[in-house]
Amino acid sequence: MNPTVARLTLRGLLGRRRGLLLLVVPALLLVVAAIASVSSADPHETAGNILGALGLGTLIPILGLVVGTGVIANEIDDGSIVYLLAKPLPRWRIVTTKLVVAIGVTWLFSVVPTLLAGLLLVGTQDGVALGYTVAVLVAGAAYSALFLLLGVVTRHAVVAGLAYALIWESTVGNFVEGARTLSIQQWGRSVGEAVAGQNAISSDVSLGAAVPLLLVVTVAATVFASVKLAGMTLAGEE
């Protein structure tokens, strides 16, 4: 962790219009939850639709995409990454620092709003609010690592990220059962299911598979991003 890199990354991430965009996601989730909390619909079913389908399934991947790609992709696109790479810092430290910032910002704008939305909808019943909060916690970290990697390896990181989050997870995953095994959303739901009360949250992936997959994706994405960033430096020197 490098404090200077962290400070510059955070300033670049929140100091632009992107900061306002990040506020839209939690605000939308809380507004929808507040409206639903005064309706006559079944609270547990409503919580599943809002916290699961809307929050964990749609808003959190988008938030992770904006933050994960935002911590490094723009610097690569405009060439300012050269100034950072010129510093005597190991490339892995640059990547891990940016990842910590990405995870922290993603958690800030997703974990707390998810918990508040859950409490608005069902209170503390069956641990639903806590379960979805933990699901967002672990999924947010994995999304951040994956999308940071995309920001390093491709100039079309946002398109690639949307393709994974919205097409693979939200569309293909709903119709092809086997595809859910490779879904960060389902891994997060599995962890949330273990935390919440019985039958409060459902997942198509077992906890024994979800936890290792979350760890593998997060660590592998970080390592690969470090390797690619180091390669970028070598290419620049050549």
GROMACS .gro file of C-alpha atoms in nm:
model
  238
    1MET     CA    1   0.000   0.000   0.000
    2ASN     CA    2   0.148   0.334  -0.106
    3PRO     CA    3  -0.017   0.639   0.056
    4THR     CA    4   0.073   0.875  -0.228
    5VAL     CA    5  -0.069   0.648  -0.497
    6ALA     CA    6  -0.377   0.591  -0.284
    7ARG     CA    7  -0.435   0.963  -0.235
    8LEU     CA    8  -0.392   1.045  -0.604
    9THR     CA    9  -0.616   0.754  -0.705
   10LEU     CA   10  -0.888   0.857  -0.464
   11ARG     CA   11  -0.870   1.218  -0.578
   12GLY     CA   12  -0.896   1.116  -0.943
   13LEU     CA   13  -1.182   0.880  -0.870
   14LEU     CA   14  -1.399   1.113  -0.663
   15GLY     CA   15  -1.288   1.450  -0.792
   16ARG     CA   16  -1.461   1.427  -1.127
   17ARG     CA   17  -1.816   1.376  -1.246
   18ARG     CA   18  -1.765   1.009  -1.165
   19GLY     CA   19  -1.811   1.099  -0.800
   20LEU     CA   20  -2.165   1.216  -0.870
   21LEU     CA   21  -2.235   0.901  -1.070
   22LEU     CA   22  -2.127   0.690  -0.773
   23LEU     CA   23  -2.388   0.861  -0.557
   24VAL     CA   24  -2.667   0.766  -0.796
   25VAL     CA   25  -2.638   0.393  -0.725
   26PRO     CA   26  -2.688   0.400  -0.345
   27ALA     CA   27  -2.944   0.678  -0.375
   28LEU     CA   28  -3.152   0.477  -0.621
   29LEU     CA   29  -3.136   0.167  -0.402
   30LEU     CA   30  -3.245   0.359  -0.092
   31VAL     CA   31  -3.526   0.542  -0.273
   32VAL     CA   32  -3.666   0.219  -0.415
   33ALA     CA   33  -3.637   0.049  -0.074
   34ALA     CA   34  -3.810   0.340   0.101
   35ILE     CA   35  -4.100   0.332  -0.145
   36ALA     CA   36  -4.131  -0.047  -0.123
   37SER     CA   37  -4.123  -0.044   0.258
   38VAL     CA   38  -4.461   0.133   0.274
   39SER     CA   39  -4.628  -0.095   0.020
   40SER     CA   40  -4.849  -0.391   0.106
   41ALA     CA   41  -4.631  -0.647  -0.074
   42ASP     CA   42  -4.467  -0.934   0.110
   43PRO     CA   43  -4.153  -0.782   0.269
   44HIS     CA   44  -3.932  -1.089   0.220
   45GLU     CA   45  -4.021  -1.121  -0.148
   46THR     CA   46  -3.973  -0.748  -0.195
   47ALA     CA   47  -3.635  -0.763  -0.022
   48GLY     CA   48  -3.526  -1.044  -0.253
   49ASN     CA   49  -3.625  -0.844  -0.559
   50ILE     CA   50  -3.468  -0.518  -0.447
   51LEU     CA   51  -3.159  -0.633  -0.261
   52GLY     CA   52  -3.096  -0.942  -0.472
   53ALA     CA   53  -3.208  -0.868  -0.826
   54LEU     CA   54  -3.168  -0.488  -0.832
   55GLY     CA   55  -2.891  -0.433  -0.578
   56LEU     CA   56  -2.660  -0.734  -0.593
   57GLY     CA   57  -2.757  -0.832  -0.947
   58THR     CA   58  -2.744  -0.497  -1.126
   59LEU     CA   59  -2.638  -0.192  -0.928
   60ILE     CA   60  -2.336  -0.343  -0.750
   61PRO     CA   61  -2.173  -0.476  -1.071
   62ILE     CA   62  -2.222  -0.136  -1.234
   63LEU     CA   63  -2.075   0.039  -0.931
   64GLY     CA   64  -1.782  -0.203  -0.925
   65LEU     CA   65  -1.728  -0.146  -1.296
   66VAL     CA   66  -1.722   0.232  -1.265
   67VAL     CA   67  -1.484   0.221  -0.970
   68GLY     CA   68  -1.267  -0.074  -1.075
   69THR     CA   69  -1.194   0.061  -1.422
   70GLY     CA   70  -1.183   0.420  -1.300
   71VAL     CA   71  -0.884   0.371  -1.070
   72ILE     CA   72  -0.648   0.292  -1.360
   73ALA     CA   73  -0.811   0.278  -1.705
   74ASN     CA   74  -0.828   0.656  -1.751
   75GLU     CA   75  -0.462   0.695  -1.658
   76ILE     CA   76  -0.368   0.439  -1.920
   77ASP     CA   77  -0.591   0.595  -2.183
   78ASP     CA   78  -0.460   0.951  -2.140
   79GLY     CA   79  -0.099   0.842  -2.090
   80SER     CA   80  -0.061   0.985  -1.739
   81ILE     CA   81   0.018   0.636  -1.609
   82VAL     CA   82   0.371   0.692  -1.747
   83TYR     CA   83   0.448   0.939  -1.468
   84LEU     CA   84   0.341   0.685  -1.208
   85LEU     CA   85   0.535   0.403  -1.368
   86ALA     CA   86   0.845   0.623  -1.373
   87LYS     CA   87   0.851   0.620  -0.993
   88PRO     CA   88   1.069   0.360  -0.818
   89LEU     CA   89   0.769   0.155  -0.708
   90PRO     CA   90   0.710  -0.216  -0.765
   91ARG     CA   91   0.427  -0.255  -1.015
   92TRP     CA   92   0.245  -0.495  -0.785
   93ARG     CA   93   0.234  -0.227  -0.518
   94ILE     CA   94   0.071   0.017  -0.761
   95VAL     CA   95  -0.192  -0.241  -0.849
   96THR     CA   96  -0.263  -0.349  -0.492
   97THR     CA   97  -0.288   0.011  -0.376
   98LYS     CA   98  -0.535   0.094  -0.650
   99LEU     CA   99  -0.728  -0.224  -0.573
  100VAL     CA  100  -0.754  -0.133  -0.204
  101VAL     CA  101  -0.888   0.209  -0.301
  102ALA     CA  102  -1.133   0.053  -0.547
  103ILE     CA  103  -1.260  -0.197  -0.290
  104GLY     CA  104  -1.290   0.070  -0.022
  105VAL     CA  105  -1.489   0.307  -0.245
  106THR     CA  106  -1.709   0.023  -0.372
  107TRP     CA  107  -1.782  -0.083  -0.015
  108LEU     CA  108  -1.852   0.274   0.091
  109PHE     CA  109  -2.113   0.325  -0.180
  110SER     CA  110  -2.266  -0.023  -0.166
  111VAL     CA  111  -2.234  -0.199   0.169
  112VAL     CA  112  -2.380   0.072   0.392
  113PRO     CA  113  -2.670   0.153   0.154
  114THR     CA  114  -2.749  -0.219   0.118
  115LEU     CA  115  -2.766  -0.261   0.496
  116LEU     CA  116  -2.986   0.047   0.533
  117ALA     CA  117  -3.214  -0.066   0.249
  118GLY     CA  118  -3.244  -0.411   0.406
  119LEU     CA  119  -3.334  -0.265   0.744
  120LEU     CA  120  -3.598  -0.046   0.579
  121LEU     CA  121  -3.752  -0.346   0.406
  122VAL     CA  122  -3.743  -0.625   0.666
  123GLY     CA  123  -3.563  -0.492   0.970
  124THR     CA  124  -3.348  -0.760   1.130
  125GLN     CA  125  -3.583  -1.050   1.048
  126ASP     CA  126  -3.410  -1.373   0.941
  127GLY     CA  127  -3.082  -1.190   0.893
  128VAL     CA  128  -3.187  -1.087   0.541
  129ALA     CA  129  -3.033  -0.740   0.563
  130LEU     CA  130  -2.708  -0.874   0.708
  131GLY     CA  131  -2.694  -1.160   0.456
  132TYR     CA  132  -2.726  -0.934   0.154
  133THR     CA  133  -2.480  -0.688   0.308
  134VAL     CA  134  -2.217  -0.961   0.342
  135ALA     CA  135  -2.297  -1.079  -0.011
  136VAL     CA  136  -2.234  -0.729  -0.144
  137LEU     CA  137  -1.916  -0.709   0.065
  138VAL     CA  138  -1.750  -1.016  -0.087
  139ALA     CA  139  -1.889  -0.967  -0.438
  140GLY     CA  140  -1.780  -0.603  -0.439
  141ALA     CA  141  -1.419  -0.701  -0.370
  142ALA     CA  142  -1.419  -0.960  -0.650
  143TYR     CA  143  -1.585  -0.722  -0.897
  144SER     CA  144  -1.327  -0.452  -0.814
  145ALA     CA  145  -1.035  -0.687  -0.881
  146LEU     CA  146  -1.184  -0.822  -1.204
  147PHE     CA  147  -1.272  -0.481  -1.346
  148LEU     CA  148  -0.936  -0.334  -1.245
  149LEU     CA  149  -0.776  -0.614  -1.446
  150LEU     CA  150  -0.994  -0.528  -1.745
  151GLY     CA  151  -0.882  -0.167  -1.710
  152VAL     CA  152  -0.522  -0.280  -1.750
  153VAL     CA  153  -0.557  -0.535  -2.030
  154THR     CA  154  -0.802  -0.360  -2.263
  155ARG     CA  155  -0.899  -0.010  -2.372
  156HIS     CA  156  -1.258  -0.131  -2.389
  157ALA     CA  157  -1.279  -0.223  -2.022
  158VAL     CA  158  -1.624  -0.072  -1.970
  159VAL     CA  159  -1.771  -0.260  -2.265
  160ALA     CA  160  -1.609  -0.586  -2.155
  161GLY     CA  161  -1.726  -0.533  -1.798
  162LEU     CA  162  -2.082  -0.462  -1.904
  163ALA     CA  163  -2.077  -0.770  -2.124
  164TYR     CA  164  -1.980  -0.984  -1.826
  165ALA     CA  165  -2.208  -0.823  -1.566
  166LEU     CA  166  -2.521  -0.763  -1.773
  167ILE     CA  167  -2.502  -1.024  -2.047
  168TRP     CA  168  -2.327  -1.317  -1.881
  169GLU     CA  169  -2.451  -1.283  -1.524
  170SER     CA  170  -2.792  -1.120  -1.569
  171THR     CA  171  -2.901  -1.272  -1.901
  172VAL     CA  172  -2.714  -1.596  -1.972
  173GLY     CA  173  -2.709  -1.685  -1.603
  174ASN     CA  174  -3.087  -1.666  -1.584
  175PHE     CA  175  -3.136  -1.919  -1.863
  176VAL     CA  176  -2.829  -2.144  -1.851
  177GLU     CA  177  -2.793  -2.310  -1.515
  178GLY     CA  178  -2.428  -2.405  -1.562
  179ALA     CA  179  -2.332  -2.042  -1.629
  180ARG     CA  180  -2.428  -1.948  -1.274
  181THR     CA  181  -2.128  -2.136  -1.143
  182LEU     CA  182  -1.907  -1.869  -1.302
  183SER     CA  183  -2.107  -1.579  -1.161
  184ILE     CA  184  -1.965  -1.346  -0.894
  185GLN     CA  185  -2.323  -1.255  -0.810
  186GLN     CA  186  -2.403  -1.618  -0.727
  187TRP     CA  187  -2.084  -1.657  -0.524
  188GLY     CA  188  -2.183  -1.354  -0.320
  189ARG     CA  189  -2.537  -1.488  -0.274
  190SER     CA  190  -2.391  -1.816  -0.150
  191VAL     CA  191  -2.194  -1.639   0.123
  192GLY     CA  192  -2.500  -1.429   0.208
  193GLU     CA  193  -2.710  -1.743   0.229
  194ALA     CA  194  -2.472  -1.886   0.489
  195VAL     CA  195  -2.498  -1.570   0.698
  196ALA     CA  196  -2.876  -1.518   0.677
  197GLY     CA  197  -3.147  -1.734   0.825
  198GLN     CA  198  -3.256  -2.060   0.666
  199ASN     CA  199  -3.415  -2.012   0.322
  200ALA     CA  200  -3.385  -1.632   0.353
  201ILE     CA  201  -3.147  -1.609   0.055
  202SER     CA  202  -3.104  -1.866  -0.220
  203SER     CA  203  -2.801  -1.941  -0.436
  204ASP     CA  204  -2.719  -2.189  -0.712
  205VAL     CA  205  -2.357  -2.232  -0.597
  206SER     CA  206  -2.249  -2.412  -0.282
  207LEU     CA  207  -2.054  -2.225  -0.016
  208GLY     CA  208  -1.766  -2.473  -0.053
  209ALA     CA  209  -1.726  -2.367  -0.416
  210ALA     CA  210  -1.814  -1.998  -0.379
  211VAL     CA  211  -1.549  -1.901  -0.124
  212PRO     CA  212  -1.250  -2.054  -0.311
  213LEU     CA  213  -1.375  -1.908  -0.640
  214LEU     CA  214  -1.404  -1.561  -0.487
  215LEU     CA  215  -1.050  -1.586  -0.352
  216VAL     CA  216  -0.908  -1.726  -0.677
  217VAL     CA  217  -1.065  -1.457  -0.894
  218THR     CA  218  -0.958  -1.173  -0.664
  219VAL     CA  219  -0.600  -1.293  -0.622
  220ALA     CA  220  -0.554  -1.406  -0.984
  221ALA     CA  221  -0.690  -1.078  -1.122
  222THR     CA  222  -0.454  -0.881  -0.898
  223VAL     CA  223  -0.151  -1.088  -0.995
  224PHE     CA  224  -0.230  -1.079  -1.366
  225ALA     CA  225  -0.289  -0.702  -1.357
  226SER     CA  226   0.051  -0.657  -1.188
  227VAL     CA  227   0.220  -0.868  -1.456
  228LYS     CA  228   0.052  -0.678  -1.740
  229LEU     CA  229   0.141  -0.343  -1.584
  230ALA     CA  230   0.503  -0.451  -1.554
  231GLY     CA  231   0.495  -0.557  -1.918
  232MET     CA  232   0.358  -0.218  -2.012
  233THR     CA  233   0.658  -0.054  -1.847
  234LEU     CA  234   0.901  -0.275  -2.038
  235ALA     CA  235   0.726  -0.194  -2.366
  236GLY     CA  236   0.753   0.175  -2.292
  237GLU     CA  237   1.125   0.146  -2.222
  238GLU     CA  238   1.184  -0.044  -2.544
   0.00000   0.00000   0.00000
